Amino acid sequence: MEITQQVDAVLAELHRRLKHHPKPIRVLENELGVAEGFFRKQRHSRSVDLGFLFKAFRHMGIDPYELFSTVFGGSIVDRLPIRADVLPGEDETLKFLAEQRREQP
Amino acid sequence: MREKLLRLDDARFDNPRQALQDVKDLIQSGKIQRKDCGLAYGVLGSCFRMNDKLFLSAKAITEGIRCAEKDHHQSVGDLLQRYSVLVSDYGQLQAAINTSMEATAWHLEFNDQLGVAKTLVDRGEFHFYLNEDDRTIRSFTRALKYPLESKSPRHYVAALLGLSVAYSKLRDFPTARSYSARALDVRPRSYGVTALLNWQAGIIAHQEGELETAEAYLIRAFDGRYLTAVNLALVAVELVQVQLLQGNIRGAAKSAQLLAQHFDRLEENPVVEALAAELMRSGLAMRLSLRLVNRVRDKLEKERTRQNRAQSEALARWIKR
């Protein structure tokens, strides 16, 4: 997804959640206004200042990682740009570490 | 265990092959605990990267992120930071910046000031390669506001060197020199970094017309053990040029001959090998000239660009669209 599409997707999810948010609506409107203003601005820039974004989410009582995984699906790994799962090559140490992780409780 | 892994992480800059072997031995000893798995994957991935095994590096770091996301959130920032550098190797600088931003966010989450500073240093480099001079300078300068000097001298020196190179590019040599001098004052433990710092100080002195000073720095920079083949040849060319400008034809010929000591390294790249041989032959015949030196330098720089581009293009097909 392009950055602009990502921002739109996050914004849509944010709106959906805030409809059911327990906080008084006026407070929410202010917070949403701040977040929206931020999103709109970032939409036109080439990158998103995630530090600020995460702070805004936390302020609204929303866990950013949970929100992102809802919007983008699954774990951080699914959003990484390199397709590591299909890359050629194997390594014994990597296999060993994977096995060790499986064995450890 | 964590300290051992971090020590190996530092060692990879001077002896990548040995560091990779050591980290593999450490992991295969079976003593890595679950909480250190993310870091182990990260250090292993970075060691793979330093040994040009970029596919394995991507696999290791990705696996590390998967593991840290489940077991040890505190390592996610560090792993994303390593990943961002890898993405830049794949020629995806904007994606590298975005990943680095996410790493910053994770570091902020855990109030890891050192982690934030490290990501700023990496981002400074990505912006530099994108020719975004203002952002380059801003990233490195912001990084220097954190206590990097005492906690991560490697990143402190990288930020200073980055600023020096950025100001050189803008032809602000006095400012470039001040950052370069601060970096040299640190006396980094890494020979490779010291060679790069001396090279940069030599370039600045050359541009400022201080040829003797430039020569002294470049002689110190000429270290075949720690520079890549193309960089080693570029240092030799700069040194020969500075000596020719001083009318020291014999010294220039001698410097060209020094390349012979590192021919096993230069052989790694046929283009660099041929250009170095041309420089050495001309030195032997006492036929070195500024024209020849400039021509060799242009070709070496083109080769460096070609090498970088070829690597990025070969890797680009593994990038998700």
PDB file of C-alpha atoms in Angstrom, chain A residues 33-104:
ATOM      1  CA  GLY A  33      -9.500  16.913  15.137  1.00  0.00           C
ATOM      2  CA  VAL A  34      -5.852  16.954  16.189  1.00  0.00           C
ATOM      3  CA  ALA A  35      -5.282  13.483  14.826  1.00  0.00           C
ATOM      4  CA  GLU A  36      -7.104  14.233  11.587  1.00  0.00           C
ATOM      5  CA  GLY A  37      -5.222  17.456  11.052  1.00  0.00           C
ATOM      6  CA  PHE A  38      -2.068  15.519  11.553  1.00  0.00           C
ATOM      7  CA  PHE A  39      -3.118  12.805   9.127  1.00  0.00           C
ATOM      8  CA  ARG A  40      -4.233  15.255   6.455  1.00  0.00           C
ATOM      9  CA  LYS A  41      -0.877  17.008   6.679  1.00  0.00           C
ATOM     10  CA  GLN A  42       1.062  13.779   6.598  1.00  0.00           C
ATOM     11  CA  ARG A  43      -1.001  12.465   3.721  1.00  0.00           C
ATOM     12  CA  HIS A  44       0.831  14.803   1.379  1.00  0.00           C
ATOM     13  CA  SER A  45       4.261  14.208   2.770  1.00  0.00           C
ATOM     14  CA  ARG A  46       6.386  11.268   1.768  1.00  0.00           C
ATOM     15  CA  SER A  47       6.664   9.724   5.198  1.00  0.00           C
ATOM     16  CA  VAL A  48       4.630   9.504   8.360  1.00  0.00           C
ATOM     17  CA  ASP A  49       6.088  10.742  11.647  1.00  0.00           C
ATOM     18  CA  LEU A  50       5.188   7.633  13.569  1.00  0.00           C
ATOM     19  CA  GLY A  51       6.549   8.946  16.868  1.00  0.00           C
ATOM     20  CA  PHE A  52       3.974  11.745  16.878  1.00  0.00           C
ATOM     21  CA  LEU A  53       1.305   9.462  15.536  1.00  0.00           C
ATOM     22  CA  PHE A  54       1.801   6.885  18.261  1.00  0.00           C
ATOM     23  CA  LYS A  55       1.686   9.593  20.896  1.00  0.00           C
ATOM     24  CA  ALA A  56      -1.642  10.809  19.500  1.00  0.00           C
ATOM     25  CA  PHE A  57      -3.062   7.283  19.563  1.00  0.00           C
ATOM     26  CA  ARG A  58      -1.893   6.673  23.112  1.00  0.00           C
ATOM     27  CA  HIS A  59      -3.501   9.957  24.143  1.00  0.00           C
ATOM     28  CA  MET A  60      -6.788   8.612  22.799  1.00  0.00           C
ATOM     29  CA  GLY A  61      -6.302   5.361  24.671  1.00  0.00           C
ATOM     30  CA  ILE A  62      -5.720   3.366  21.497  1.00  0.00           C
ATOM     31  CA  ASP A  63      -2.893   0.863  21.227  1.00  0.00           C
ATOM     32  CA  PRO A  64      -1.167   1.796  17.944  1.00  0.00           C
ATOM     33  CA  TYR A  65       0.237  -1.661  17.320  1.00  0.00           C
ATOM     34  CA  GLU A  66      -3.133  -3.258  17.730  1.00  0.00           C
ATOM     35  CA  LEU A  67      -4.673  -0.614  15.437  1.00  0.00           C
ATOM     36  CA  PHE A  68      -2.024  -1.143  12.772  1.00  0.00           C
ATOM     37  CA  SER A  69      -2.337  -4.888  12.895  1.00  0.00           C
ATOM     38  CA  THR A  70      -6.107  -4.514  12.423  1.00  0.00           C
ATOM     39  CA  VAL A  71      -5.660  -2.215   9.440  1.00  0.00           C
ATOM     40  CA  PHE A  72      -2.713  -3.905   7.805  1.00  0.00           C
ATOM     41  CA  GLY A  73      -3.365  -7.383   9.104  1.00  0.00           C
ATOM     42  CA  GLY A  74      -1.215  -9.668  11.181  1.00  0.00           C
ATOM     43  CA  SER A  75       2.218  -8.924  12.481  1.00  0.00           C
ATOM     44  CA  ILE A  76       4.866  -6.308  11.700  1.00  0.00           C
ATOM     45  CA  VAL A  77       6.537  -8.943   9.536  1.00  0.00           C
ATOM     46  CA  ASP A  78       3.617  -8.794   7.079  1.00  0.00           C
ATOM     47  CA  ARG A  79       4.303  -5.103   6.526  1.00  0.00           C
ATOM     48  CA  LEU A  80       8.051  -5.435   5.939  1.00  0.00           C
ATOM     49  CA  PRO A  81       9.064  -4.614   2.384  1.00  0.00           C
ATOM     50  CA  ILE A  82      11.371  -7.583   1.680  1.00  0.00           C
ATOM     51  CA  ARG A  83       9.826 -10.987   0.969  1.00  0.00           C
ATOM     52  CA  ALA A  84      12.133 -12.895   3.293  1.00  0.00           C
ATOM     53  CA  ASP A  85       9.980 -16.038   3.174  1.00  0.00           C
ATOM     54  CA  VAL A  86      10.708 -16.628  -0.513  1.00  0.00           C
ATOM     55  CA  LEU A  87      14.366 -15.594  -0.570  1.00  0.00           C
ATOM     56  CA  PRO A  88      16.753 -18.346  -1.670  1.00  0.00           C
ATOM     57  CA  GLY A  89      19.397 -19.758   0.666  1.00  0.00           C
ATOM     58  CA  GLU A  90      19.499 -21.666   3.936  1.00  0.00           C
ATOM     59  CA  ASP A  91      21.683 -21.564   6.992  1.00  0.00           C
ATOM     60  CA  GLU A  92      22.300 -24.154   9.692  1.00  0.00           C
ATOM     61  CA  THR A  93      22.466 -21.609  12.530  1.00  0.00           C
ATOM     62  CA  LEU A  94      19.111 -20.134  11.552  1.00  0.00           C
ATOM     63  CA  LYS A  95      17.578 -23.610  11.556  1.00  0.00           C
ATOM     64  CA  PHE A  96      19.190 -24.367  14.913  1.00  0.00           C
ATOM     65  CA  LEU A  97      17.821 -21.200  16.487  1.00  0.00           C
ATOM     66  CA  ALA A  98      14.324 -21.922  15.138  1.00  0.00           C
ATOM     67  CA  GLU A  99      14.422 -25.450  16.567  1.00  0.00           C
ATOM     68  CA  GLN A 100      15.708 -24.191  19.900  1.00  0.00           C
ATOM     69  CA  ARG A 101      12.829 -21.705  20.087  1.00  0.00           C
ATOM     70  CA  ARG A 102      10.320 -24.462  19.423  1.00  0.00           C
ATOM     71  CA  GLU A 103      11.814 -26.596  22.201  1.00  0.00           C
ATOM     72  CA  GLN A 104      11.997 -23.841  24.836  1.00  0.00           C
TER      73      GLN A 104
END
